[in-house]
Amino acid sequence: MIEIKGLSHSFDKKCVLNNINLSVPDGTILGVVGINGAGKSTFLRLLSGVYETENTVLYDGKSPMSAETRKDIFFLPDDPFYTGAPTPKKLFEFYRTFYPEIDISVFDSFLSEYKIDKKKSLRTFSKGMRRQVFIAVALAVKPKYMLLDETFDGLDPLSRKLFKDAIIKLVEEENATVIITSHSLRELEDFCDKFVLIDNTQIKSEGDIADHVSRLCKFNLAFISDISREAFDGMPIVSLDIKGRFATAVFEGDADEIRARLETLSPAVIDEMPLDFEEAFIHDVLSGRGKK
Amino acid sequence: MMKNSFGGYFKRLLKANLRTVIPIAILAMLIFIPITSSWQNHLFFKYTENDLGTIQKYYYGSTRVDAMPQNAIEGFETNFSTAVAVLICLCWVMPMVSFYAFKNRRNIDIFNSLPLSRRKISLAHYLSGLLTVLIPAALAFFAEVFVIIGYGAISLINLGWLAFYFVALMVMGWLYYSMNVFVFNEANHIFDGTAFIIGWNLVFAIIYYFANLPDLFEDLALPWVYIMDILARIEGVIETTTYPLDFIFKFETTVAITLFWIVLGLLSVALFFWRCNKKKSEHAGGVSDSIFGYRLLIPLYIFPQILYSHIGCRYGDITVVAVWFALAFAGYSVCRQSFKFKRSDYWTIGCMAFVTVIIAITNFLRELHH
């Protein structure tokens, strides 16, 4: 279990994370979301021990600043590269020095799935291919805690599917805990159990993705004449977009109750629209900035 | 597990280093040996000493001559300069080769998340770099020993001093490498690290020359020249079994200056290991703000030049002083990578300006008095 208590970090005088508190139970896939510069990568670097923490992050009660704890952790940064290992084969050998139980069959099978030559120079690889190599290493290590920074970035759809399936298998078989940051929220929605939204240095919202999305509902409305914003006063609006006779609104609450209240405005048409995690994220971030 | 990781990582680094360096060292030796052979030609010699202690050397060529002048002592001119040259060059290059990876943020993400402590990772890089310095130098040393044996001159060599030479070569290599490792690692960027190595290696010479220090400090001016000098003096003792020691050593200064370099070297080792654990990962690849970097180097380079300008004297030039102060600001803007200076920069330049004014007034009053 990962416990984070009062985690803060600043770069010189700029505060990036402030008083983050979170518990991640074993066997969880946690998606960390936030806008660019929100501090997601910093969050993972703090969790992995790359940046120093003073007992604000604990893995089963042990700090990641201890090398002994880090043998259960694998951190895959957003732009992975190591100058000391020029080929995938050398990279595997490099990691085998630190993780002696790394599974070469897993590594080889992923490289063959990704169609990557083990003996070619990593320098000649695209960012996506380098990431595939590091993904293969990460999965071969089979760590108890896997920290992945923007790992979907640069992967083709087939690679993403392969990767997601492998992560799910790792969690099911090894009870591993995976924390992944991504801007591709639709990807996270597919396989994350929980999410954390970091915004303005703090955790803005967290919880189960499905629950989070289901607490919101979205309606498209058409009226006979122009409608004003005031007509919606008193309703639990998350966002509202009015264009003449048409309105699109996201509300927080039970969809049936909201529909009943909207019908009192006598719309000509009322349609409930599906809402995904990405829209919920946008509404969360915008509402935090006072924009509705 | 930890111990194995360290050992495995160390071996891996050493293997990679040696694989790169040994061919380069062999190539260097092939270039150096003919050059240095022109300085010392593997000649047999004999010397006599008169009543006044003056040495008279007679060279006989590359084969041993049986005829001996009366009271002459026979010797063989050795040539360990290849080993010294290899050692010094590697002491400049290996700190960069061993630690450049730490100046890259992407590498730091990998290094610092590995299940091995930062100190052990640094130790592995330090030791593998050190051995990469010492092994080629030792090979060059033993190559020369084989050459001596080949000439049939081993019986003429002072074996005790030969062993001492080898120890001195290794210890000096260790200390000089450590000094360069320390200053390189005070930088956050590879460019700054290279500048720090060059800067610190030349700074004493700048101070000695421009601050017009007494000749005593000449041996402190350039560390590698001192290493070459002290090893050449020991080599002089090796060349015969009975060379008079006081001819070779200037004991009054040698011991003090050697001790100075040894203390500086040991201090570098201690500071390197103390500070390697304190470095923040987030600074890798960024601005180098260490006190042991530009912050100290800039005043150490600029101030002796200001002193050299004879400020306040009739033949002094205020324009030159102004240019040096402008260069100090330029230096700080380069190291800060912006024109936004820190308070410490203003303080340093302010202190230099204050001392300059005091010196100018003193010089002016002295001139007036005369």
PDB file of C-alpha atoms in Angstrom, chain B residues 12 54 60 80 90 94 104 128 170 196 205 213 237 254 278 282 285 292 308 310 314 318 323 350 356:
ATOM      1  CA  ARG B  12      29.630  -3.137 -15.999  1.00  0.00           C
ATOM      2  CA  THR B  54      79.153  18.709  -8.943  1.00  0.00           C
ATOM      3  CA  TYR B  60      77.426   5.940 -23.625  1.00  0.00           C
ATOM      4  CA  PHE B  80      58.345   6.840 -17.664  1.00  0.00           C
ATOM      5  CA  LEU B  90      43.048  10.400 -18.338  1.00  0.00           C
ATOM      6  CA  MET B  94      37.797  10.348 -17.150  1.00  0.00           C
ATOM      7  CA  ASN B 104      21.327  14.785 -18.008  1.00  0.00           C
ATOM      8  CA  SER B 128      35.403   2.606 -12.385  1.00  0.00           C
ATOM      9  CA  MET B 170      49.116   5.775  -8.571  1.00  0.00           C
ATOM     10  CA  PHE B 196      35.161  24.004 -14.024  1.00  0.00           C
ATOM     11  CA  ALA B 205      48.662  29.868 -12.622  1.00  0.00           C
ATOM     12  CA  LEU B 213      53.417  35.942  -6.186  1.00  0.00           C
ATOM     13  CA  VAL B 237      66.697   8.604  -8.358  1.00  0.00           C
ATOM     14  CA  THR B 254      58.952  19.865  -2.193  1.00  0.00           C
ATOM     15  CA  LYS B 278      23.051  16.237  -1.360  1.00  0.00           C
ATOM     16  CA  GLU B 282      15.798  18.532 -10.306  1.00  0.00           C
ATOM     17  CA  GLY B 285      21.048  19.914 -16.689  1.00  0.00           C
ATOM     18  CA  PHE B 292      32.995  25.769  -6.040  1.00  0.00           C
ATOM     19  CA  TYR B 308      47.902  43.518 -12.380  1.00  0.00           C
ATOM     20  CA  HIS B 310      48.432  48.796 -11.135  1.00  0.00           C
ATOM     21  CA  ARG B 314      50.604  56.741 -12.857  1.00  0.00           C
ATOM     22  CA  ILE B 318      41.301  52.704 -15.111  1.00  0.00           C
ATOM     23  CA  VAL B 323      36.738  46.217 -18.648  1.00  0.00           C
ATOM     24  CA  GLY B 350      30.977  44.829  -4.644  1.00  0.00           C
ATOM     25  CA  THR B 356      40.122  47.786  -5.705  1.00  0.00           C
TER      26      THR B 356
END
